[in-house]
Amino acid sequence: MTKTVEIYDTTLRDGTQQEGISLTPKDKLAICRLLDNLGVAYIEGGWPGANPKEDDFFARARDELDLSTAKLVAFGSTRHKGITAEDDEQVNNLLEAKTDTVCLVGKTWDYHVEHALRTSLDEAVAMVADTVAFFRSEGREVFFDAEHFFDGYRSNPDFAVAVLQAAHDAGAARLVMCDTNGGFLDHEVERIVGEVTERVSDGTFGCHFHNDSGMAVGNSLTAVRNGVYQVQGCVNGYGERTGNADLCTVIPNLSLKMGYETIPEDNLGRLTHISHNVADVINLTLDPHLPYVGSSAFTHKAGLHTSALARRPDAYEHLAPSAVGNRTRVVVSELAGRSTVLAKAKETGLELTDEQAQDVVDTIKEKEHLGFQYETADGSFELLAREASGWTQSFFTLESYRVFVERRDGDVVAEATVKVLVDSERIVSTREGDGPVSALDRALRAALRDRYPQVDGIKLTDYRVRDLDSSDGTSARVRVLTEHADAETSWGSVGVHQDIIDASWTAVSEGLVMGLVRNAERA
Ligand SMILES: [Zn+2]
């Protein structure tokens, strides 16, 4: 029988504690749909009553969300000291969210009970037991998040266990051991989880780890090996400080390496896509070095390595990237040999001869010496590889460009004129922009638009400039890296020159050419 681990996502509640993350109800609904598509068991939606946005989200979730596998959970605290659960305003807010499942957080560290709650240990136990019992009497499934559980167990194990036992006796379906400060290491987790699961022998346990010691994923796996059934965490490891356990690492580790069923097996291939989509909704650039789902997770650079990789991928990759929906990438650099160039060209559908590949290697070495860099400029690389195979771009020929920049009444206005030949027709176009690069970009697009209306579907999505040191007494150069995208894909290009405008021209015009190439290939 396959062992199962229940995946509980808290991206929308704990994940949004990360600085820089602020989600609208609409964003949250979009993320719920993505998580449901991934197939997690539970989605913690937020803290009802915390602010009007949270209540709006739960109201809209009831009307608009039609989840197929996941269940939505509302999160809240146990009752305050000295009153009944029925009379507690925040308990009622939580009830009003009308979710089938609620997750209650309560204190299990005596130090917090004494100094934060300022009440007796007996009252702290009662606060948990009463609130769990109240939600059970309202027909809700109840999970209990034992806040600071590991610190609490270290300080006063009998009290920490008494709280869990009380939650369990009152009807909590999961007893979730939280490392709220995130400082525990796996050997301690192993011991504590082992002891607790024995002491509350008929409980069903969960875990919730923060990554302050870099151990959140590892501790989650250790907890599972010692009897924990539910793992809480966030997509891409979002969360306060150093983040929560990254579900995009936890899930494949459990499913593909430890033999547990987590999300439905057929959905594992969606992991990379969902991770990137959630990052898009949250509007944060995804860390390329994230395990499994990062764009660099299966990227190879060294030359020797890549030639062997082409023959035996399993010798250099810990698992097939397709298992999690990612792919192998080869980046070219002066370190690379012919085999890297051949592999990279093949990725874009180009078959080069050994001789042509050697020409590309030689050109790259020369250009990298000048400051070009092809690791992210895959579009410029592809143009080089195509040229080595005898291809020339026939979309346009540049006759000349010029740019004026004028400061007028405190505003800067740039004007660019581009003269090109398109199918032997000479086209002169002039456009303004709020800077010289945007003016040039607009003028070139205007010149091409009649013949190639598809230029409007090619967007310039990123533009970066870097000063390069002048080491040999020549004047300093700048490197411009751009990224373009159309509805299907994205690509990078690079330009280097002493003059920033000319470096920009190279990068921007190559990006546009590459877009036209991709478009023509699909047509
Ligand atoms: Zn947390």
Short mmCIF file of C-alpha atoms in Angstrom, two decimals, residues 31-500:
data_model
loop_
_atom_site.label_atom_id
_atom_site.label_comp_id
_atom_site.label_asym_id
_atom_site.label_seq_id
_atom_site.Cartn_x
_atom_site.Cartn_y
_atom_site.Cartn_z
CA ILE A 31 -3.71 31.20 -6.83
CA CYS A 32 -6.44 28.94 -5.38
CA ARG A 33 -7.25 27.75 -8.90
CA LEU A 34 -3.56 27.05 -9.59
CA LEU A 35 -3.17 25.12 -6.32
CA ASP A 36 -6.32 23.14 -7.03
CA ASN A 37 -4.96 22.34 -10.47
CA LEU A 38 -1.78 21.08 -8.80
CA GLY A 39 -3.90 18.90 -6.54
CA VAL A 40 -3.02 19.92 -2.97
CA ALA A 41 -5.44 18.66 -0.31
CA TYR A 42 -5.97 21.94 1.57
CA ILE A 43 -5.57 25.65 0.79
CA GLU A 44 -5.38 27.99 3.76
CA GLY A 45 -7.06 31.11 2.39
CA GLY A 46 -6.37 33.66 5.09
CA TRP A 47 -7.44 35.06 8.43
CA PRO A 48 -11.12 36.16 8.40
CA GLY A 49 -11.74 39.39 10.26
CA ALA A 50 -8.10 40.50 9.98
CA ASN A 51 -9.05 43.11 7.38
CA PRO A 52 -11.91 43.73 4.89
CA LYS A 53 -9.82 42.25 2.03
CA GLU A 54 -9.76 38.88 3.80
CA ASP A 55 -13.54 38.84 4.30
CA ASP A 56 -14.07 39.90 0.69
CA PHE A 57 -11.86 36.99 -0.40
CA PHE A 58 -13.83 34.39 1.58
CA ALA A 59 -17.15 35.80 0.31
CA ARG A 60 -15.96 35.68 -3.29
CA ALA A 61 -14.44 32.22 -2.77
CA ARG A 62 -17.90 30.94 -1.74
CA ASP A 63 -19.49 32.46 -4.87
CA GLU A 64 -16.83 31.99 -7.49
CA LEU A 65 -14.52 29.12 -6.55
CA ASP A 66 -15.32 25.66 -7.76
CA LEU A 67 -12.43 23.60 -6.43
CA SER A 68 -12.09 20.05 -7.67
CA THR A 69 -9.62 18.46 -5.24
CA ALA A 70 -8.58 21.07 -2.70
CA LYS A 71 -10.58 22.24 0.31
CA LEU A 72 -10.44 25.85 1.42
CA VAL A 73 -9.48 26.49 5.05
CA ALA A 74 -9.98 29.62 7.17
CA PHE A 75 -7.33 30.35 9.77
CA GLY A 76 -7.79 31.94 13.17
CA SER A 77 -6.80 31.98 16.79
CA THR A 78 -8.29 30.14 19.75
CA ARG A 79 -10.54 32.20 22.05
CA HIS A 80 -9.14 34.91 24.32
CA LYS A 81 -8.61 34.19 28.01
CA GLY A 82 -11.52 34.56 30.39
CA ILE A 83 -14.43 34.42 27.90
CA THR A 84 -16.33 31.66 26.14
CA ALA A 85 -15.64 30.76 22.53
CA GLU A 86 -19.22 31.77 21.59
CA ASP A 87 -18.61 35.31 22.89
CA ASP A 88 -15.25 35.78 21.20
CA GLU A 89 -15.45 38.16 18.24
CA GLN A 90 -12.60 36.64 16.25
CA VAL A 91 -13.97 33.13 16.77
CA ASN A 92 -17.21 34.40 15.23
CA ASN A 93 -15.35 36.00 12.31
CA LEU A 94 -13.79 32.62 11.63
CA LEU A 95 -17.19 30.93 11.78
CA GLU A 96 -18.59 33.53 9.38
CA ALA A 97 -16.05 32.57 6.70
CA LYS A 98 -18.24 29.44 6.35
CA THR A 99 -15.46 27.05 5.36
CA ASP A 100 -15.86 23.33 6.08
CA THR A 101 -12.42 23.29 7.67
CA VAL A 102 -10.86 25.75 10.10
CA CYS A 103 -7.29 25.86 11.32
CA LEU A 104 -6.90 27.15 14.87
CA VAL A 105 -3.59 28.42 16.18
CA GLY A 106 -2.87 28.18 19.88
CA LYS A 107 0.03 28.41 22.29
CA THR A 108 2.03 25.42 23.47
CA TRP A 109 5.12 27.18 24.83
CA ASP A 110 4.79 27.93 28.56
CA TYR A 111 7.08 30.95 28.14
CA HIS A 112 4.55 32.53 25.73
CA VAL A 113 1.62 31.64 27.98
CA GLU A 114 3.27 33.42 30.89
CA HIS A 115 4.65 36.45 29.04
CA ALA A 116 2.39 36.99 26.01
CA LEU A 117 -0.98 35.59 27.15
CA ARG A 118 -0.30 36.30 30.83
CA THR A 119 -2.52 33.54 32.03
CA SER A 120 -2.24 30.14 33.72
CA LEU A 121 -1.22 26.98 31.94
CA ASP A 122 -4.61 25.46 32.79
CA GLU A 123 -6.46 28.36 31.13
CA ALA A 124 -4.18 28.02 28.06
CA VAL A 125 -5.21 24.37 27.73
CA ALA A 126 -8.88 25.31 28.19
CA MET A 127 -8.69 28.03 25.52
CA VAL A 128 -7.61 25.41 22.98
CA ALA A 129 -10.04 22.70 24.11
CA ASP A 130 -13.06 25.05 24.23
CA THR A 131 -12.45 26.56 20.82
CA VAL A 132 -11.86 23.21 19.13
CA ALA A 133 -15.03 21.84 20.78
CA PHE A 134 -17.01 24.92 19.68
CA PHE A 135 -16.10 24.49 16.00
CA ARG A 136 -16.75 20.76 16.20
CA SER A 137 -20.23 21.50 17.59
CA GLU A 138 -20.73 23.78 14.57
CA GLY A 139 -19.93 20.82 12.32
CA ARG A 140 -16.52 22.00 11.17
CA GLU A 141 -13.42 19.93 10.59
CA VAL A 142 -10.75 21.39 12.88
CA PHE A 143 -6.98 21.44 12.52
CA PHE A 144 -4.87 22.67 15.43
CA ASP A 145 -1.66 24.59 14.70
CA ALA A 146 0.48 24.27 17.82
CA GLU A 147 2.45 27.51 17.64
CA HIS A 148 6.10 27.37 18.81
CA PHE A 149 5.54 23.68 19.53
CA PHE A 150 9.18 22.62 19.34
CA ASP A 151 10.36 25.42 21.63
CA GLY A 152 7.45 24.58 23.92
CA TYR A 153 8.32 20.90 24.05
CA ARG A 154 11.96 21.70 24.83
CA SER A 155 10.91 24.02 27.62
CA ASN A 156 8.04 22.06 29.18
CA PRO A 157 7.21 18.81 27.40
CA ASP A 158 4.34 17.87 29.71
CA PHE A 159 2.50 21.14 29.06
CA ALA A 160 3.12 21.06 25.30
CA VAL A 161 1.78 17.51 25.10
CA ALA A 162 -1.17 18.38 27.38
CA VAL A 163 -2.27 21.07 24.91
CA LEU A 164 -2.07 18.66 21.97
CA GLN A 165 -3.92 16.00 23.94
CA ALA A 166 -6.66 18.49 24.83
CA ALA A 167 -7.04 19.56 21.18
CA HIS A 168 -7.20 15.92 20.18
CA ASP A 169 -9.76 15.01 22.87
CA ALA A 170 -11.92 17.98 21.81
CA GLY A 171 -12.01 16.64 18.26
CA ALA A 172 -9.13 18.22 16.31
CA ALA A 173 -8.48 16.12 13.20
CA ARG A 174 -4.83 17.23 12.83
CA LEU A 175 -2.32 18.18 15.51
CA VAL A 176 0.19 20.36 13.71
CA MET A 177 3.59 20.78 15.30
CA CYS A 178 4.95 24.19 14.27
CA ASP A 179 8.53 25.42 14.39
CA THR A 180 7.40 29.02 14.35
CA ASN A 181 10.86 30.52 14.95
CA GLY A 182 12.35 28.11 12.42
CA GLY A 183 15.52 27.33 14.36
CA PHE A 184 15.29 23.56 14.92
CA LEU A 185 17.57 21.02 13.28
CA ASP A 186 16.53 17.63 12.02
CA HIS A 187 18.01 15.52 14.83
CA GLU A 188 15.92 17.48 17.34
CA VAL A 189 12.83 17.20 15.13
CA GLU A 190 13.36 13.48 14.86
CA ARG A 191 13.52 13.04 18.63
CA ILE A 192 10.60 15.35 19.48
CA VAL A 193 8.24 14.09 16.77
CA GLY A 194 9.11 10.51 17.72
CA GLU A 195 8.29 11.13 21.39
CA VAL A 196 5.12 13.15 20.77
CA THR A 197 3.57 10.73 18.32
CA GLU A 198 4.09 8.04 20.94
CA ARG A 199 2.66 10.09 23.81
CA VAL A 200 -0.49 11.16 21.90
CA SER A 201 -0.68 7.75 20.31
CA ASP A 202 -4.01 8.03 18.49
CA GLY A 203 -3.52 11.57 17.11
CA THR A 204 -3.08 12.45 13.44
CA PHE A 205 -0.16 14.82 13.10
CA GLY A 206 0.95 17.65 10.86
CA CYS A 207 4.09 19.77 10.68
CA HIS A 208 4.80 23.40 9.83
CA PHE A 209 8.42 24.47 9.48
CA HIS A 210 10.05 27.81 8.86
CA ASN A 211 13.40 27.97 7.14
CA ASP A 212 15.49 30.08 9.53
CA SER A 213 18.14 27.37 9.83
CA GLY A 214 17.80 26.38 6.18
CA MET A 215 16.10 23.17 7.35
CA ALA A 216 12.40 23.65 6.58
CA VAL A 217 12.23 21.09 3.78
CA GLY A 218 14.57 18.61 5.50
CA ASN A 219 12.71 18.90 8.80
CA SER A 220 9.40 18.27 7.01
CA LEU A 221 10.79 15.05 5.53
CA THR A 222 12.16 14.01 8.92
CA ALA A 223 8.77 14.67 10.51
CA VAL A 224 7.08 12.53 7.85
CA ARG A 225 9.53 9.67 8.44
CA ASN A 226 8.59 9.85 12.10
CA GLY A 227 4.86 9.59 11.64
CA VAL A 228 3.56 12.99 10.51
CA TYR A 229 0.70 12.79 7.99
CA GLN A 230 0.20 16.43 6.93
CA VAL A 231 2.92 18.80 5.70
CA GLN A 232 2.21 22.51 5.66
CA GLY A 233 4.23 24.84 3.47
CA CYS A 234 4.19 27.44 0.72
CA VAL A 235 4.74 27.42 -3.03
CA ASN A 236 8.32 28.52 -3.81
CA GLY A 237 9.04 28.67 -0.07
CA TYR A 238 7.41 32.08 0.35
CA GLY A 239 7.02 33.35 3.90
CA GLU A 240 8.27 35.68 6.57
CA ARG A 241 12.04 36.09 7.09
CA THR A 242 13.65 33.14 5.27
CA GLY A 243 10.33 31.61 4.30
CA ASN A 244 8.27 28.47 4.95
CA ALA A 245 8.96 24.91 3.81
CA ASP A 246 8.96 25.03 0.01
CA LEU A 247 6.19 22.74 -1.21
CA CYS A 248 7.75 22.70 -4.68
CA THR A 249 10.68 20.84 -3.10
CA VAL A 250 8.77 18.90 -0.44
CA ILE A 251 6.31 17.38 -2.92
CA PRO A 252 8.80 15.89 -5.43
CA ASN A 253 11.10 14.73 -2.62
CA LEU A 254 8.25 12.83 -0.98
CA SER A 255 6.69 11.56 -4.21
CA LEU A 256 9.66 10.85 -6.43
CA LYS A 257 12.31 9.89 -3.87
CA MET A 258 10.52 8.58 -0.80
CA GLY A 259 7.59 6.75 -2.35
CA TYR A 260 4.75 8.74 -0.77
CA GLU A 261 1.62 9.80 -2.54
CA THR A 262 1.21 13.57 -2.16
CA ILE A 263 -0.56 15.28 -5.03
CA PRO A 264 -2.03 13.00 -7.74
CA GLU A 265 0.90 11.36 -9.53
CA ASP A 266 -0.17 12.64 -12.95
CA ASN A 267 -0.02 16.23 -11.69
CA LEU A 268 3.69 16.21 -10.74
CA GLY A 269 4.53 17.33 -14.26
CA ARG A 270 2.59 20.56 -13.61
CA LEU A 271 4.82 21.59 -10.71
CA THR A 272 7.20 23.91 -12.61
CA HIS A 273 4.36 25.56 -14.49
CA ILE A 274 2.35 26.17 -11.28
CA SER A 275 5.40 27.48 -9.43
CA HIS A 276 6.13 30.02 -12.17
CA ASN A 277 2.47 31.00 -12.50
CA VAL A 278 2.11 31.64 -8.78
CA ALA A 279 5.27 33.80 -8.93
CA ASP A 280 3.65 35.72 -11.79
CA VAL A 281 0.46 36.38 -9.85
CA ILE A 282 2.49 37.41 -6.79
CA ASN A 283 4.60 39.55 -9.12
CA LEU A 284 7.99 38.39 -7.89
CA THR A 285 10.79 37.14 -10.08
CA LEU A 286 11.28 33.47 -9.35
CA ASP A 287 14.68 32.55 -7.91
CA PRO A 288 16.28 30.63 -10.80
CA HIS A 289 18.16 28.43 -8.33
CA LEU A 290 15.11 26.92 -6.65
CA PRO A 291 15.36 23.11 -6.59
CA TYR A 292 13.24 21.23 -9.15
CA VAL A 293 11.33 24.25 -10.53
CA GLY A 294 13.95 27.02 -10.98
CA SER A 295 15.04 27.87 -14.50
CA SER A 296 18.60 26.88 -13.53
CA ALA A 297 17.61 23.67 -11.75
CA PHE A 298 18.73 21.57 -14.73
CA THR A 299 21.08 24.01 -16.45
CA HIS A 300 24.56 22.91 -17.48
CA LYS A 301 27.43 25.16 -18.32
CA ALA A 302 30.77 23.37 -18.31
CA GLY A 303 31.89 22.03 -21.68
CA LEU A 304 33.13 18.58 -20.69
CA HIS A 305 30.00 17.99 -18.70
CA THR A 306 27.61 18.96 -21.50
CA SER A 307 29.13 16.59 -24.05
CA ALA A 308 28.62 13.73 -21.61
CA LEU A 309 25.18 15.05 -20.76
CA ALA A 310 24.06 14.68 -24.35
CA ARG A 311 25.00 10.99 -24.20
CA ARG A 312 23.95 10.09 -20.65
CA PRO A 313 21.67 12.70 -19.02
CA ASP A 314 21.16 10.53 -15.92
CA ALA A 315 24.87 10.79 -15.15
CA TYR A 316 24.54 14.52 -14.45
CA GLU A 317 20.93 15.08 -13.36
CA HIS A 318 19.43 13.79 -10.10
CA LEU A 319 16.21 12.97 -11.92
CA ALA A 320 14.56 13.57 -15.28
CA PRO A 321 13.49 17.25 -15.31
CA SER A 322 10.31 16.34 -17.18
CA ALA A 323 9.11 14.52 -14.03
CA VAL A 324 8.41 17.95 -12.53
CA GLY A 325 7.69 19.73 -15.81
CA ASN A 326 11.11 21.38 -16.06
CA ARG A 327 13.70 20.92 -18.79
CA THR A 328 17.41 20.59 -19.32
CA ARG A 329 19.08 23.77 -20.46
CA VAL A 330 22.55 24.22 -21.78
CA VAL A 331 24.12 27.64 -21.52
CA VAL A 332 26.91 28.71 -23.77
CA SER A 333 29.96 30.54 -22.60
CA GLU A 334 33.63 30.66 -23.41
CA LEU A 335 33.99 27.63 -21.15
CA ALA A 336 31.91 25.70 -23.61
CA GLY A 337 33.24 23.50 -26.29
CA ARG A 338 31.80 22.32 -29.56
CA SER A 339 29.50 19.81 -27.93
CA THR A 340 27.75 22.51 -25.88
CA VAL A 341 27.18 24.53 -29.03
CA LEU A 342 25.86 21.47 -30.84
CA ALA A 343 23.54 20.64 -27.94
CA LYS A 344 22.32 24.22 -27.61
CA ALA A 345 21.75 24.55 -31.37
CA LYS A 346 19.80 21.30 -31.32
CA GLU A 347 17.59 22.71 -28.56
CA THR A 348 16.51 25.38 -31.04
CA GLY A 349 16.10 22.88 -33.88
CA LEU A 350 19.37 23.64 -35.71
CA GLU A 351 21.65 20.85 -36.92
CA LEU A 352 25.22 22.14 -37.24
CA THR A 353 28.21 20.32 -38.63
CA ASP A 354 31.26 19.96 -36.37
CA GLU A 355 33.03 22.59 -38.45
CA GLN A 356 30.16 25.07 -38.17
CA ALA A 357 29.97 24.45 -34.42
CA GLN A 358 33.71 25.16 -34.15
CA ASP A 359 33.16 28.48 -35.99
CA VAL A 360 30.50 29.38 -33.43
CA VAL A 361 32.84 28.49 -30.54
CA ASP A 362 35.57 30.70 -32.05
CA THR A 363 33.16 33.61 -32.57
CA ILE A 364 31.82 33.29 -29.01
CA LYS A 365 35.34 33.30 -27.58
CA GLU A 366 36.19 36.46 -29.51
CA LYS A 367 32.97 38.17 -28.56
CA GLU A 368 33.11 37.21 -24.90
CA HIS A 369 36.57 38.75 -24.84
CA LEU A 370 34.89 42.00 -25.95
CA GLY A 371 32.32 41.69 -23.19
CA PHE A 372 29.45 39.84 -24.85
CA GLN A 373 27.76 37.21 -22.73
CA TYR A 374 25.51 34.52 -24.11
CA GLU A 375 24.28 32.73 -20.99
CA THR A 376 20.97 34.57 -20.98
CA ALA A 377 21.21 35.92 -24.54
CA ASP A 378 19.93 32.73 -26.12
CA GLY A 379 18.37 34.71 -29.00
CA SER A 380 21.70 36.29 -29.97
CA PHE A 381 23.32 32.87 -29.69
CA GLU A 382 20.75 31.39 -32.02
CA LEU A 383 21.41 34.12 -34.59
CA LEU A 384 25.16 33.33 -34.40
CA ALA A 385 24.47 29.62 -34.86
CA ARG A 386 22.14 30.29 -37.78
CA GLU A 387 24.73 32.52 -39.44
CA ALA A 388 27.35 29.80 -39.04
CA SER A 389 25.05 27.46 -40.93
CA GLY A 390 24.87 29.93 -43.84
CA TRP A 391 21.64 31.71 -42.91
CA THR A 392 21.37 35.49 -43.18
CA GLN A 393 18.52 37.55 -41.84
CA SER A 394 16.49 38.91 -44.74
CA PHE A 395 13.90 40.94 -42.84
CA PHE A 396 15.72 44.26 -43.25
CA THR A 397 19.10 45.86 -43.84
CA LEU A 398 20.11 48.87 -41.80
CA GLU A 399 21.31 51.86 -43.77
CA SER A 400 21.66 54.16 -40.78
CA TYR A 401 20.07 55.37 -37.58
CA ARG A 402 20.40 58.55 -35.59
CA VAL A 403 19.04 59.73 -32.28
CA PHE A 404 18.59 63.17 -30.74
CA VAL A 405 17.95 63.74 -27.09
CA GLU A 406 16.50 67.06 -26.08
CA ARG A 407 15.77 68.53 -22.68
CA ARG A 408 12.88 70.93 -22.99
CA ASP A 409 10.97 72.58 -20.13
CA GLY A 410 12.33 70.01 -17.69
CA ASP A 411 11.26 67.02 -19.81
CA VAL A 412 13.56 64.80 -21.81
CA VAL A 413 12.35 63.86 -25.26
CA ALA A 414 14.24 61.62 -27.63
CA GLU A 415 13.71 61.37 -31.34
CA ALA A 416 15.10 58.59 -33.52
CA THR A 417 15.24 58.15 -37.27
CA VAL A 418 15.88 54.72 -38.75
CA LYS A 419 16.62 54.13 -42.43
CA VAL A 420 16.27 50.52 -43.57
CA LEU A 421 15.86 48.49 -46.73
CA VAL A 422 12.93 46.07 -46.64
CA ASP A 423 12.63 43.92 -49.77
CA SER A 424 14.78 46.55 -51.56
CA GLU A 425 12.33 49.29 -50.60
CA ARG A 426 13.98 52.14 -48.70
CA ILE A 427 11.97 53.10 -45.62
CA VAL A 428 12.71 56.11 -43.44
CA SER A 429 10.83 56.37 -40.16
CA THR A 430 11.03 58.79 -37.29
CA ARG A 431 9.54 58.32 -33.84
CA GLU A 432 9.74 59.96 -30.44
CA GLY A 433 10.24 58.22 -27.13
CA ASP A 434 10.83 59.11 -23.51
CA GLY A 435 14.41 57.94 -23.94
CA PRO A 436 16.72 57.21 -26.86
CA VAL A 437 16.30 53.43 -26.69
CA SER A 438 12.52 53.52 -26.74
CA ALA A 439 12.62 56.06 -29.61
CA LEU A 440 14.92 53.76 -31.61
CA ASP A 441 12.80 50.71 -30.83
CA ARG A 442 9.66 52.53 -31.96
CA ALA A 443 11.26 53.86 -35.14
CA LEU A 444 12.48 50.39 -36.15
CA ARG A 445 9.10 48.81 -35.44
CA ALA A 446 7.39 51.57 -37.44
CA ALA A 447 9.70 50.92 -40.39
CA LEU A 448 8.91 47.17 -40.34
CA ARG A 449 5.23 47.28 -39.43
CA ASP A 450 3.76 47.43 -42.96
CA ARG A 451 5.70 44.42 -44.16
CA TYR A 452 5.78 42.54 -40.80
CA PRO A 453 2.70 43.43 -38.74
CA GLN A 454 3.71 40.67 -36.29
CA VAL A 455 6.28 43.05 -34.73
CA ASP A 456 3.41 44.33 -32.59
CA GLY A 457 3.17 40.93 -30.88
CA ILE A 458 6.85 41.04 -29.88
CA LYS A 459 7.33 42.87 -26.59
CA LEU A 460 10.53 44.21 -25.08
CA THR A 461 10.17 42.88 -21.51
CA ASP A 462 13.52 43.61 -19.90
CA TYR A 463 16.44 45.96 -20.51
CA ARG A 464 19.60 45.94 -18.42
CA VAL A 465 22.84 47.87 -18.78
CA ARG A 466 26.15 46.98 -17.24
CA ASP A 467 29.43 48.88 -17.28
CA LEU A 468 32.38 46.70 -18.24
CA ASP A 469 35.78 47.51 -16.81
CA SER A 470 38.39 48.72 -19.21
CA SER A 471 41.37 46.56 -18.38
CA ASP A 472 43.59 47.20 -21.38
CA GLY A 473 43.63 50.99 -21.42
CA THR A 474 40.87 51.25 -24.04
CA SER A 475 37.76 53.18 -23.17
CA ALA A 476 35.16 51.36 -21.11
CA ARG A 477 32.37 49.47 -22.82
CA VAL A 478 28.82 48.79 -21.78
CA ARG A 479 26.87 45.59 -22.16
CA VAL A 480 23.14 45.74 -22.80
CA LEU A 481 21.05 42.63 -22.16
CA THR A 482 17.44 42.66 -23.30
CA GLU A 483 14.63 40.19 -23.11
CA HIS A 484 11.81 39.95 -25.62
CA ALA A 485 8.69 37.83 -25.49
CA ASP A 486 5.73 36.96 -27.65
CA ALA A 487 2.63 35.03 -26.71
CA GLU A 488 4.52 31.72 -26.81
CA THR A 489 8.09 32.17 -25.64
CA SER A 490 10.80 34.57 -24.52
CA TRP A 491 14.44 35.04 -25.52
CA GLY A 492 17.40 37.22 -24.62
CA SER A 493 19.82 39.23 -26.70
CA VAL A 494 23.01 41.13 -26.06
CA GLY A 495 24.90 44.13 -27.41
CA VAL A 496 28.28 45.56 -26.41
CA HIS A 497 29.84 48.86 -27.44
CA GLN A 498 31.62 51.90 -26.07
CA ASP A 499 28.42 53.75 -26.84
CA ILE A 500 25.35 52.76 -24.89
#
